Structure formats: structure tokens, C-alpha cells
Short mmCIF file of C-alpha atoms and ligand atoms in Angstrom, two decimals:
data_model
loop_
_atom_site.label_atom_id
_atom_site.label_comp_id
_atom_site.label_asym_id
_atom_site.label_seq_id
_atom_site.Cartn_x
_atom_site.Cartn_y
_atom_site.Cartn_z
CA UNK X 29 23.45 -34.46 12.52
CA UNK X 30 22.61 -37.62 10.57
CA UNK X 31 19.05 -38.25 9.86
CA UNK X 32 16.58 -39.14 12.70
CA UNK X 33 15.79 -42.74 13.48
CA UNK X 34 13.59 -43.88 16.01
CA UNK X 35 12.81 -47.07 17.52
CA UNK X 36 10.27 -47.71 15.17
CA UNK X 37 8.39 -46.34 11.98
CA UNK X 38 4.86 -47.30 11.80
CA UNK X 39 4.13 -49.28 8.32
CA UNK X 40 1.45 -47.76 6.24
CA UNK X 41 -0.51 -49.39 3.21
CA UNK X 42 -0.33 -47.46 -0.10
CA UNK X 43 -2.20 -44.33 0.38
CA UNK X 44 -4.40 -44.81 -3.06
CA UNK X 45 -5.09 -48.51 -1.36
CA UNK X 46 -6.60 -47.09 2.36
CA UNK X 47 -8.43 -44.61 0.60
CA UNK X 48 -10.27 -47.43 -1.63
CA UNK X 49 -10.96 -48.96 1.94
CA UNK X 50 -12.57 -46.17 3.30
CA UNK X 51 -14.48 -45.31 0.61
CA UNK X 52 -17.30 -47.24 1.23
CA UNK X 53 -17.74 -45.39 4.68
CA UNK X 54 -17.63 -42.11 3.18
CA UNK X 55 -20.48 -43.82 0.51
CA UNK X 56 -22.53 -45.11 3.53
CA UNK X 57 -21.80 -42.81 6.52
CA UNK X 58 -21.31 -45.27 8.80
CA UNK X 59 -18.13 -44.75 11.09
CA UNK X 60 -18.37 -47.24 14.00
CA UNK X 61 -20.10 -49.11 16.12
CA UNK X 62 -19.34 -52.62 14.43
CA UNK X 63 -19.89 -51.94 10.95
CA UNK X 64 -18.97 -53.59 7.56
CA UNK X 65 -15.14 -53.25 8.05
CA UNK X 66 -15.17 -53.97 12.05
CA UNK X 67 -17.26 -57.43 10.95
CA UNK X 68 -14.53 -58.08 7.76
CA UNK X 69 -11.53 -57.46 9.78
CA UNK X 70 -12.87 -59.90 12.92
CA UNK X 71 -13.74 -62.81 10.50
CA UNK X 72 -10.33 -62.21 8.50
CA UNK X 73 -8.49 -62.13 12.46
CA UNK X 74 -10.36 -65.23 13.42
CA UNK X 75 -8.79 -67.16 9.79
CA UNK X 76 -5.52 -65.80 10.16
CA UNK X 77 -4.93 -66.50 14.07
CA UNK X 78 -6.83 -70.11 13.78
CA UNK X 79 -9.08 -69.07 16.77
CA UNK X 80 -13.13 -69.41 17.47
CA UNK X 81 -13.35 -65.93 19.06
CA UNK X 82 -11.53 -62.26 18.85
CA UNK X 83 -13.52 -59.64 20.06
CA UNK X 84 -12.15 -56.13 18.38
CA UNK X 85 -11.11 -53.48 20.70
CA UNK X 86 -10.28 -49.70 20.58
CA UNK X 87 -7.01 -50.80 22.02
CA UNK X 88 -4.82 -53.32 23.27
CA UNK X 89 -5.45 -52.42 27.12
CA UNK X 90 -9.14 -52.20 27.36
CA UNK X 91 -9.00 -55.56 25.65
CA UNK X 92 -6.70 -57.21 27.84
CA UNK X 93 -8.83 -54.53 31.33
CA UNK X 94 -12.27 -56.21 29.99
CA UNK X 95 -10.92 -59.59 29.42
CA UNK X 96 -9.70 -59.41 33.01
CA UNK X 97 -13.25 -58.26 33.95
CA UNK X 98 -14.61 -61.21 32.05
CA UNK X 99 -13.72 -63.44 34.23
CA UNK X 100 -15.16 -62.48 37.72
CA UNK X 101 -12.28 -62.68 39.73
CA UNK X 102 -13.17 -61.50 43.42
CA UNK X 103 -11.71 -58.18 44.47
CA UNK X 104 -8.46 -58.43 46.44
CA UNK X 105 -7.83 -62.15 44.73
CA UNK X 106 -4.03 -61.99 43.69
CA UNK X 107 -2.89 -62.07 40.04
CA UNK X 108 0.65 -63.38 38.92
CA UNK X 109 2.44 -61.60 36.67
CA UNK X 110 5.95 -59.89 35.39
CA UNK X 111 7.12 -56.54 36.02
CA UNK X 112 9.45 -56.62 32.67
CA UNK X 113 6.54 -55.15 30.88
CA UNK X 114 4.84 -52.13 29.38
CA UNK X 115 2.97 -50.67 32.48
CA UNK X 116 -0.65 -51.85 30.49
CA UNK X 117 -0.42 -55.08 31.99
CA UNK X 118 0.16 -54.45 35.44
CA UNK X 119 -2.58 -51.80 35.08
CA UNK X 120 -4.72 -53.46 34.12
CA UNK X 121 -4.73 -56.02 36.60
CA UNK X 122 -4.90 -52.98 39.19
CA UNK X 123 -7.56 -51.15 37.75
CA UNK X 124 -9.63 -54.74 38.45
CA UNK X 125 -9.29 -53.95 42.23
CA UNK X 126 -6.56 -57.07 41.75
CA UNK X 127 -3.21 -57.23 43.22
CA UNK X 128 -0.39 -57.49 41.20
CA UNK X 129 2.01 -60.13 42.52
CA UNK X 130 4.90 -59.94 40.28
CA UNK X 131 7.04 -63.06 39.11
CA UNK X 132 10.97 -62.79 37.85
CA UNK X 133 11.33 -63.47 34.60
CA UNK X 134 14.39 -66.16 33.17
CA UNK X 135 17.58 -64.79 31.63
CA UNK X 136 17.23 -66.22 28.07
CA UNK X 137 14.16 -64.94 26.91
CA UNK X 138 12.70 -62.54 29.05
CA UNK X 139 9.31 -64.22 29.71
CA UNK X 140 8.05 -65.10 33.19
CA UNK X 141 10.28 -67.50 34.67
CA UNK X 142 7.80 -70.81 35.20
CA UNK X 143 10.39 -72.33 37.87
CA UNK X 144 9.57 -68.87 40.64
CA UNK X 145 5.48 -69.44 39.82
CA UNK X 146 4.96 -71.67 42.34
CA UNK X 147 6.09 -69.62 45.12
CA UNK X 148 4.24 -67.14 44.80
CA UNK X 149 0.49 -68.97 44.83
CA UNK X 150 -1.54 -68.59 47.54
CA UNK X 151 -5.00 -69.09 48.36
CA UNK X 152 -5.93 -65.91 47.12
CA UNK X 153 -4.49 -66.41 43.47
CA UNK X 154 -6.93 -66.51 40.46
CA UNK X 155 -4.62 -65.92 37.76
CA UNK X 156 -1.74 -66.52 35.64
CA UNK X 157 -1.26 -63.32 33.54
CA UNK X 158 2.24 -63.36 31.80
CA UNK X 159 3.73 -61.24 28.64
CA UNK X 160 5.30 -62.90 25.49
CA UNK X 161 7.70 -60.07 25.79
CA UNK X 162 9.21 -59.03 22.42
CA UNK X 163 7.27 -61.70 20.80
CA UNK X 164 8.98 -64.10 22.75
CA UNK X 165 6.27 -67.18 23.56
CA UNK X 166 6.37 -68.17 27.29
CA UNK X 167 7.14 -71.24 28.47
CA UNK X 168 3.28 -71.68 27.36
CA UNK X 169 3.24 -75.86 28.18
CA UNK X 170 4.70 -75.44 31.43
CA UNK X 171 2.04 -72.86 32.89
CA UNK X 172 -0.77 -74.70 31.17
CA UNK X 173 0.25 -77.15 33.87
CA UNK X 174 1.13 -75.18 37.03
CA UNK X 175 -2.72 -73.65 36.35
CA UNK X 176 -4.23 -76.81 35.71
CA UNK X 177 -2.28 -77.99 39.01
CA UNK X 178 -3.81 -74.97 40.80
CA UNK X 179 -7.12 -74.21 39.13
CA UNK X 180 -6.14 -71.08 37.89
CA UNK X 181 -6.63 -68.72 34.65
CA UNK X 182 -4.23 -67.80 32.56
CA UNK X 183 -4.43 -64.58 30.38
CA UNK X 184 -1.73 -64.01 27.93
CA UNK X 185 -0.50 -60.27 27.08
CA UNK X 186 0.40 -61.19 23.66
CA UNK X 187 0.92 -57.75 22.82
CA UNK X 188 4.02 -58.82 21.08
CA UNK X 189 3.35 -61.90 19.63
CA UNK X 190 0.75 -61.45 16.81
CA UNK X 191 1.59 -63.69 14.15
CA UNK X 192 3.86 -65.66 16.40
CA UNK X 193 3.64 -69.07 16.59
CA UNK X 194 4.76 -72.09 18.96
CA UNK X 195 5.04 -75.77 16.85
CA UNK X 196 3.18 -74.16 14.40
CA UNK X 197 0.14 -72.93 16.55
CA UNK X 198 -0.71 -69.23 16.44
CA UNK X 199 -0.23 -67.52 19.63
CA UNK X 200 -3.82 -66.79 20.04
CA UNK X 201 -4.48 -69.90 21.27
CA UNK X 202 -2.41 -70.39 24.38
CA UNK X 203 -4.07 -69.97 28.06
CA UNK X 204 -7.85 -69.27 28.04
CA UNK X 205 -7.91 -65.88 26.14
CA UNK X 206 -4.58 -64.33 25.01
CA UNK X 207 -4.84 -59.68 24.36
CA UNK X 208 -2.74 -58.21 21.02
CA UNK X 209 -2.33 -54.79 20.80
CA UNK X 210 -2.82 -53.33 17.66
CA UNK X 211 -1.29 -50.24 18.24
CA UNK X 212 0.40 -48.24 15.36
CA UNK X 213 3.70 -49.17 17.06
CA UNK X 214 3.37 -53.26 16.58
CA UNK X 215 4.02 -55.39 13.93
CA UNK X 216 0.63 -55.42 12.67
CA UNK X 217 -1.73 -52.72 13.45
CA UNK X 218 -5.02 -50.68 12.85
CA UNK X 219 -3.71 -46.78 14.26
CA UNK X 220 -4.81 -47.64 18.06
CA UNK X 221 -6.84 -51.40 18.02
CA UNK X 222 -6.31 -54.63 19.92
CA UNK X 223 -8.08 -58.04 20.72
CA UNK X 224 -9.02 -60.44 22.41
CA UNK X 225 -9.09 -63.89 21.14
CA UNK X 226 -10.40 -67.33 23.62
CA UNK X 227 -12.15 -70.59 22.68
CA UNK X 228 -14.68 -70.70 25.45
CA UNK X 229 -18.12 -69.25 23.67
CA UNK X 230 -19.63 -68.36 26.70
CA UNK X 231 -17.35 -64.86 26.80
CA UNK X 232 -18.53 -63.64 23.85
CA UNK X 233 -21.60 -61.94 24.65
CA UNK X 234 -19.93 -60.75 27.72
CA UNK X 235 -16.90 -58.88 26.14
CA UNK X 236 -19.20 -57.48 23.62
CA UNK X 237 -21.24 -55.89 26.61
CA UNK X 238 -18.29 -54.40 28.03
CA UNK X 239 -17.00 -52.90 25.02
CA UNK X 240 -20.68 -51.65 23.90
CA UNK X 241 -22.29 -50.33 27.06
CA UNK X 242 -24.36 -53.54 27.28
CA UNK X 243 -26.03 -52.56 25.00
CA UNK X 244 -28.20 -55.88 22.76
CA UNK X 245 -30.71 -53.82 20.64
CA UNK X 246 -32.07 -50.30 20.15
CA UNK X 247 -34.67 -50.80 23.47
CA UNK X 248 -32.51 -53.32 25.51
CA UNK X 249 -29.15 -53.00 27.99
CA UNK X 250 -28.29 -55.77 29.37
CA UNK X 251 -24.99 -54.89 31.25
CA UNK X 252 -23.17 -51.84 32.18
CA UNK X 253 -20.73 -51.68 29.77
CA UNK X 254 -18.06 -49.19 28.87
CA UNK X 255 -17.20 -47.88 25.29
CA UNK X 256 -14.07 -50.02 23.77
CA UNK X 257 -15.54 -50.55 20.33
CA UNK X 258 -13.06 -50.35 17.11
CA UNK X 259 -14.01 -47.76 14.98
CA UNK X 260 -14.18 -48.31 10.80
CA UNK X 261 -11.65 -46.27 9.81
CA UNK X 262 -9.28 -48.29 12.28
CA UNK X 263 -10.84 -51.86 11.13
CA UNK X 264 -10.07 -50.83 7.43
CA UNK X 265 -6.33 -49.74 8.14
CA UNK X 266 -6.13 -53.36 9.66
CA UNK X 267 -7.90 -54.68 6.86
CA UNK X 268 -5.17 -53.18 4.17
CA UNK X 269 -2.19 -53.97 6.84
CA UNK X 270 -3.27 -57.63 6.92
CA UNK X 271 -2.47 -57.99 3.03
CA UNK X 272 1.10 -57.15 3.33
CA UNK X 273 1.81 -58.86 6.74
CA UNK X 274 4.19 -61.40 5.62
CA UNK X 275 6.15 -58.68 3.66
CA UNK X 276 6.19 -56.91 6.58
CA UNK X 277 7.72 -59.90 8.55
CA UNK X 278 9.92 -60.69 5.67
CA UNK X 279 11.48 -57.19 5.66
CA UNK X 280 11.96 -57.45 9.96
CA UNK X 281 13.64 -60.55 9.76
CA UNK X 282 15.82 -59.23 7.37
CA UNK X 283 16.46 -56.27 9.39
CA UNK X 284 17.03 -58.59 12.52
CA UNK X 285 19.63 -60.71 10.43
CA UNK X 286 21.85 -57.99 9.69
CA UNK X 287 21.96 -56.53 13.41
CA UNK X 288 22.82 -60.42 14.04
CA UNK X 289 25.78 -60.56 11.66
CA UNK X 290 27.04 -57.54 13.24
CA UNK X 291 26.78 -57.64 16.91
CA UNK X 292 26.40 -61.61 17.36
CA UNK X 293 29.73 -62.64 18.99
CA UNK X 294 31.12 -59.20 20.12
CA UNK X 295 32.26 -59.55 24.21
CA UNK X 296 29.52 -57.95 26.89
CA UNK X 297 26.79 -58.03 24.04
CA UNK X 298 24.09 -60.79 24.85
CA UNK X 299 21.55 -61.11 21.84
CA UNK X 300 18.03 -62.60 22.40
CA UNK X 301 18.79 -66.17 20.69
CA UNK X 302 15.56 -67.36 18.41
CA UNK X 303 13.72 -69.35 20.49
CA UNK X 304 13.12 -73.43 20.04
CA UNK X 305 9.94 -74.09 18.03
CA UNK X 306 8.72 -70.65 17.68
CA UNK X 307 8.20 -68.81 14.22
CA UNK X 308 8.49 -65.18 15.29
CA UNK X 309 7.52 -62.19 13.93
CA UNK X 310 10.54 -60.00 14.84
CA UNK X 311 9.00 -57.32 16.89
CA UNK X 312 11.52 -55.40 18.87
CA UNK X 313 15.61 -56.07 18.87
CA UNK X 314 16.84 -56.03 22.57
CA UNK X 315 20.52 -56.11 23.17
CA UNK X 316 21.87 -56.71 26.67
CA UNK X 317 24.74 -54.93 27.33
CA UNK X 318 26.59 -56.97 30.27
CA UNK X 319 30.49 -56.49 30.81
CA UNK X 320 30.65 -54.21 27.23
CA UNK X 321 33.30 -51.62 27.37
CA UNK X 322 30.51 -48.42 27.48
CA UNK X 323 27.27 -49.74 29.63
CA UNK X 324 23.37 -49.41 28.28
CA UNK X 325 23.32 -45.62 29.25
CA UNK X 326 26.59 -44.68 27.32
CA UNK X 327 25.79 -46.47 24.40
CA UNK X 328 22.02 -44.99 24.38
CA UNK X 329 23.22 -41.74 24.31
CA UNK X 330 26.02 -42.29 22.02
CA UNK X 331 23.35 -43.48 20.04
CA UNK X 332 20.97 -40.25 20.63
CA UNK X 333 23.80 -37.94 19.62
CA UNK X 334 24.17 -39.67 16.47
CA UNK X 335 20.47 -38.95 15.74
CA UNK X 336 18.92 -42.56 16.80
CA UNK X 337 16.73 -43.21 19.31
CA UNK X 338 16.82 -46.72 20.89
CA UNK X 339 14.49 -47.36 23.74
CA UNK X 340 14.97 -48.63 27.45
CA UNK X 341 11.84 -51.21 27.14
CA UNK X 342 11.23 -52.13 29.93
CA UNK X 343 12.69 -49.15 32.57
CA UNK X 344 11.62 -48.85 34.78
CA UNK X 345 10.01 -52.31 36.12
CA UNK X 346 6.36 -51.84 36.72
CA UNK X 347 7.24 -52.92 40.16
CA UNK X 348 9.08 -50.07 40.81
CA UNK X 349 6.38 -46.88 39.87
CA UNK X 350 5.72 -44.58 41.82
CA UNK X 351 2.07 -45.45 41.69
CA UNK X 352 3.07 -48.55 43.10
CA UNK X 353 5.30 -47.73 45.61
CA UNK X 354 2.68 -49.03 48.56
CA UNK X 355 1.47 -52.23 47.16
CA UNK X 356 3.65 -54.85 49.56
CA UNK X 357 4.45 -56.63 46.40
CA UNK X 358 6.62 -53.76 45.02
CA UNK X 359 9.87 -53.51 44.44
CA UNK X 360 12.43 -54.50 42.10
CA UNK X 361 14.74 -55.90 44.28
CA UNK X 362 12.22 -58.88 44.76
CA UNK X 363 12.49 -59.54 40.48
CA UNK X 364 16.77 -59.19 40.18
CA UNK X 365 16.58 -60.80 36.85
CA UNK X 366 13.84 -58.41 35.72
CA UNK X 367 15.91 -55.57 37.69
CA UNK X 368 19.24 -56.43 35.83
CA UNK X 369 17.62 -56.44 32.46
CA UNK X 370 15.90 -53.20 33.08
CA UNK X 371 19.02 -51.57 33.26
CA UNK X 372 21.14 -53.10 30.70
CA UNK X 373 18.49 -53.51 28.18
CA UNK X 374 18.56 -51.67 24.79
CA UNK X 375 16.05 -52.19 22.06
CA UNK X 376 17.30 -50.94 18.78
CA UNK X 377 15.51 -49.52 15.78
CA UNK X 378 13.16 -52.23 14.47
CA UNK X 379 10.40 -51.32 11.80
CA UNK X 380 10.19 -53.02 8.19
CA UNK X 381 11.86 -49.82 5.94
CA UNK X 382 14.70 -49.34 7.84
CA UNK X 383 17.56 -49.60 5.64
CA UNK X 384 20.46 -51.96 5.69
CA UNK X 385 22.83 -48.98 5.95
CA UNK X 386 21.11 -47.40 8.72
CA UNK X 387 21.32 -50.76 10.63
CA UNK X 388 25.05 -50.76 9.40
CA UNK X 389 25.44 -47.44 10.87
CA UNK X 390 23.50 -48.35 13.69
CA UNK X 391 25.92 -51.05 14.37
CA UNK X 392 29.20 -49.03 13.84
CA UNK X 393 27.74 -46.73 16.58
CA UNK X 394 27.93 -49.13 19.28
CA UNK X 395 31.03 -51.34 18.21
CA UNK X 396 32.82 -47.86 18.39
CA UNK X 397 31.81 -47.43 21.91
CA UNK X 398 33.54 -50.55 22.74
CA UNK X 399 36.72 -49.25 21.55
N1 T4K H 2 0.98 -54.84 26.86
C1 T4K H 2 2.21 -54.67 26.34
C2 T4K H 2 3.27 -55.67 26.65
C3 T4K H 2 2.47 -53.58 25.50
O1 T4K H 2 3.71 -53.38 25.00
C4 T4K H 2 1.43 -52.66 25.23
C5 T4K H 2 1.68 -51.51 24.39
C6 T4K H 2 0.16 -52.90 25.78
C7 T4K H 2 -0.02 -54.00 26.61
C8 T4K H 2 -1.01 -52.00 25.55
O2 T4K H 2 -1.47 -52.01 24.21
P1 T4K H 2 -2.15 -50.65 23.59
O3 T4K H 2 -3.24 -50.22 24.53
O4 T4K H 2 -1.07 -49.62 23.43
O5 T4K H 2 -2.72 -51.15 22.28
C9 T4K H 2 4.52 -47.57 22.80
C10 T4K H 2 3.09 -47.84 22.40
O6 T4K H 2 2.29 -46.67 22.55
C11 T4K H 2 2.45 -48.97 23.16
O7 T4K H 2 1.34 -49.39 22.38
C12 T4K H 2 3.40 -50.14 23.31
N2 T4K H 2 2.88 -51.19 24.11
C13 T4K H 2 4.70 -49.66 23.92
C14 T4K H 2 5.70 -50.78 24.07
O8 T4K H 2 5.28 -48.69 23.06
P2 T4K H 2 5.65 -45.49 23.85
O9 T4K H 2 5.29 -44.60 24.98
O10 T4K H 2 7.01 -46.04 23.80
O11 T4K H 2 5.28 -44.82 22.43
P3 T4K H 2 5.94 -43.62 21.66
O12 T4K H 2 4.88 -42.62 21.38
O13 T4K H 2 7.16 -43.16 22.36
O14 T4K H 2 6.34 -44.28 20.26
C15 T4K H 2 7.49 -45.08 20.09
C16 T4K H 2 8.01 -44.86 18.68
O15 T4K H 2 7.10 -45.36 17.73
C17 T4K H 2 8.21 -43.40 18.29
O16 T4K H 2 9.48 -43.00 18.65
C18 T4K H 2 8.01 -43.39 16.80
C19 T4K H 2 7.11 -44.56 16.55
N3 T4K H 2 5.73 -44.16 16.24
C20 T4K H 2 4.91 -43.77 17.26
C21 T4K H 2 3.60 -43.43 17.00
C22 T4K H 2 2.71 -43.00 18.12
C23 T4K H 2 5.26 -44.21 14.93
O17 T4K H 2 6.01 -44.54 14.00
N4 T4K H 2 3.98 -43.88 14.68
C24 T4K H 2 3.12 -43.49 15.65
O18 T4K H 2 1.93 -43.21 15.36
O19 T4K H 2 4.59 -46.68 23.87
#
């Protein structure tokens, strides 16, 4: 069998360029709790992403959990959101004591679909929380004014979408607080991290509370807190990953043109067209497979026998766990675009160093299983 490839490779800096990172914590000893890299990596985030505040997390999901604590919501208030999603963000909203009510998403892009929000508000909703799925920015002027309509929050997943931007705005400043994971999986990342980023200075003090166990000085607690906090080592792998972001970028795109030149046209494949606006940052490559001669099953195993392992992101629909299965908001059948993607949804092999002739190959794979 051929080599392995999986869906992704995580990107590393040079080894001799980490290690001159972490030096100084080996020099000083100190590991975490907001040290000199933590502080360096938050003030280089809040340049890069053009926002006032990102609070650094241990990961992506106890950002966005804390961020949804942040805002006091009552218990049993209802929460929009889409099931076409890593189960994080429906969690999340969950482990709140919210319910989840879940919103389709549109055909084209994948995010929530802003025409089906509506619908679904009642006088128990507090929130907007949708996903720039893929790194695919939401319809972000059109909910700004279905909240402001409703009075209600809206808290972007932006998992995806670091380093995205719409009309030349960084993603971090949509809604009022937008979550990135940092996770050694994404486009940009510090092992396991995330953030939270928001304008509104009054959050501040809280999210550092809930990531720190309240804690203000050596004699004083002001909050019962969790742990969340980014440790150094993770802050300096950010800090080294951050220098060779646009290469990184630079090498997806050119990854994601040559799965274009090769699939774009082919009958029953349906690629994710660059959206309108938005500068993207090439995060995952879904396919659809719709009315292709071998369906999304076929041509993901075809695929695993030749050694490469594509992903079904997002199957199953959060909607449809088994955790779930109570909640009388469950249930795919109430999302059908969501459900259709689900299951003819392939994202292919997407990191910066994969090769043009593994892409090539990648390629041949499927078009053969059209034949
Ligand atoms: N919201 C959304 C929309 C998200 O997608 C995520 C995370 C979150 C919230 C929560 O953020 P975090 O709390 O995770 O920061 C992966 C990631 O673990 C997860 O972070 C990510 N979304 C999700 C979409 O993908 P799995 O279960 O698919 O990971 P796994 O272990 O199968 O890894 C996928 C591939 O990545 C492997 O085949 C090889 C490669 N890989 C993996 C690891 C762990 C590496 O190259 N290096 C590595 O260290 O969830």
C-alpha cells in the first residue's frame, strides 16, 4: 500500500526555532499560569486579528463554554445554532443548562442559513451562536440584523476561520465575541489552545476569572472559576507558528488550487465555490458528492484502501447523537440541508506539505471511481 495520508498533518516550526522559544522557560522555570510567552502571544493575537480583547484558552471549547457563561444567559433560555458542526459547539451550549435549537444551514456554503433564523425565535431565545464552517464566514451582516431586530447575542464558533477575513475585516470581529480553536489540527495552532476575542471591556475580567479559578491576587478569589489557562510551552508553539502563517496559507491555497483544477467541472462533484468578499485561509476541502457515479461512502473507502484517509466532517449532525436523542429539538430530519450534506460530504487531505502529487493521486482516486 501507498504511503499513509490523512486528513491533515499538523505544521510544526523548525525544531532548533521552538527550542530557542522555550528556552527561556527552562532558564526561568516558569510553565504557566500567564507567563512571559502567554502575555507575548495575546498582544501579538490582539495585532494580528485587529481586536481590543482575546482572552487565551487551553482550548477552543472551554473558550467558546466560558464565553457562553460570560454572558448570563438564564437556564432553559434557547440558543440558535447549526447541527453541521463539530459536536464542541452544540456542547457547549448544553453544558450551559441551554437548549440547543438547531437552524439548517444554506446549500452554497454550509453556514447557518439566515433566511430559517427567524422561525425559530421565541421568547425564550438569548442567542445567535453559528459556525463559519470550513472557514466559510456566515452571512455575518445579515444576523447582525436579525439580533439587533431581536435583542439577541451572537457568538461566533470561528473555529475555522482564523485569519479569515470578510471586506478585509478579520473574523474576530463579527458578533459580540467570536471562539478559534487552536488546536494542532487548524490552520494555525499552539498543540491544544483557543480564544476568545470581543470588543466589549467589561468581559475581560470575567473570562479571566473563569479560566483562573477567580482567582485576582495571592490572598483574593473573586469568582469561582475553573482552570482553562494556556500553558507556556503552548503560547510559545503559537508564538513560532504565527511567523510562518502566511506561508502556511500560501502553501493551502496552493494545495486547494490543484484539487480545483482537477475535480472543478467533473458531473455529481459540487466544490465549495470561494466565497464573495472573503480572503480565506483554506482550512478543510469538502467535496459534495451528489449524482457521482460511486456515492461519498464508495469513494471514502476507495480512498482508505489506497492508504488516504478523508474525513466525513460533519457525520453525524449534532442533532442526531445519541446524547441528544431526547432534547425535542433533535433530529436531523428537521435540518434536510444539513442532513443531505452530512451524508454526501467528503473533506479531503488539506495540510500545507502535502505534495502536488499526492493531491494528483488523490484526485486520480476518485475520478477512477466515476468510471
Ligand atoms: N468548534 C468547531 C467547529 C471545531 O471544529 C472544533 C474542533 C471546536 C469547536 C473545538 O475546538 P478545540 O477544543 O478542539 O480546540 C479534530 C480536532 O481534534 C478538533 O479540534 C477539530 N475541531 C475537529 C474538526 O477535528 P478529530 O476527532 O477529527 O481529530 P483526530 O484526532 O481524528 O485528528 C484528525 C487528523 O489530524 C488525524 O488524522 C491526523 C491529524 N493530526 C491529529 C493530531 C491529534 C495531526 O496531524 N496532529 C495531531 O496532533 O477532531
Amino acid at each position: 500500500m501507498d504511503r499513509q495520508i490523512l486528513v491533515t498533518r499538523s505544521s510544526m516550526p523548525g525544531f532548533d526555532e521552538y527550542c530557542a522559544e522555550i528556552k527561556k522557560l527552562w532558564d526561568s522555570h516558569w510553565l504557566t499560569n500567564m507567563g512571559v510567552e502567554h502575555e507575548i502571544l495575546q498582544r501579538e493575537l490582539e495585532a494580528f486579528l485587529q481586536c481590543p480583547h482575546v482572552v487565551l484558552y487551553t482550548n477552543g471549547h472551554l473558550a467558546l463554554e466560558n464565553m457562553i457563561a460570560a454572558m448570563q444567559f438564564p437556564k432553559g433560555s434557547e440558543v440558535i445554532t447549526t447541527p453541521f458542526t463539530f459536536a464542541s459547539t452544540t456542547h457547549a451550549i448544553v453544558r450551559n443548562g441551554l437548549v440547543p435549537v438547531f437552524c439548517d444551514v444554506n446549500d452554497h456554503d454550509y453556514t447557518m442559513d439566515t433566511e430559517k433564523i427567524e422561525a425559530l425565535i421565541t421568547e425564550k431565545t438569548v442567542a445567535i451562536i453559528p459556525v463559519h464552517v470550513y472557514g466559510n464566514m456566515c452571512d455575518v451582516e445579515r444576523i447582525k440584523e436579525i439580533a439587533d431586530k431581536h435583542n439577541l447575542k451572537v457568538i461566533y464558533d470561528a473555529a475555522h476561520a482564523f485569519a479569515v477575513k470578510y471586506k478585509g475585516i478579520s473574523s474576530a470581529n463579527f458578533g459580540d465575541a467570536s471562539m478559534f480553536s487552536f488546536h494542532a489540527t487548524k490552520v494555525f495552532h499552539t498543540i491544544e489552545g483557543g480564544a476568545v476575542c470581543f470588543l466589549d471591556d467589561s468581559l475581560v475580567n470575567t473570562l479571566n476569572d473563569m479560566k483562573n479559578f477567580g482567582i485576582r491576587g495571592p490572598e483574593r478569589v473573586v469568582f469561582a472559576g475553573g482552570n482553562a489557562k494556556m500553558n507556556e510551552f503552548q503560547a510559545a508553539m503559537g508564538i513560532c507558528n504565527l511567523r510562518h502563517l502566511k506561508n502556511e496559507i500560501g502553501k493551502r491555497k496552493r494545495v486547494a488550487e490543484r484539487y480545483w483544477q482537477h475535480l472543478e467541472g467533473i458531473k455529481g462533484i459540487k466544490l465549495c465555490k470561494p466565497q464573495k468578499d472573503v480572503e480565506s485561509n483554506y482550512a478543510y476541502f469538502p467535496v459534495v458528492f451528489d449524482g457521482y457515479a460511486a456515492n461519498r461512502d464508495e469513494v471514502f473507502v476507495k480512498l482508505g484502501e489506497n492508504g488516504i484517509t478523508a474525513r466525513k466532517y460533519f457525520f453525524p449532525l449534532t442533532n442526531n447523537f445519541e446524547c441528544y436523542r431526547e432534547y425535542p429539538t433533535a433530529g436531523a430530519e428537521k435540518t434536510p440541508v444539513a442532513a443531505f450534506l452530512a451524508s454526501h460530504v467528503l473533506t479531503l487531505p488539506m495540510f500545507a506539505d502535502l505534495a502536488m502529487e499526492d493531491v494528483d493521486r488523490i484526485c486520480n482516486i476518485i475520478i477512477g471511481c466515476g468510471k
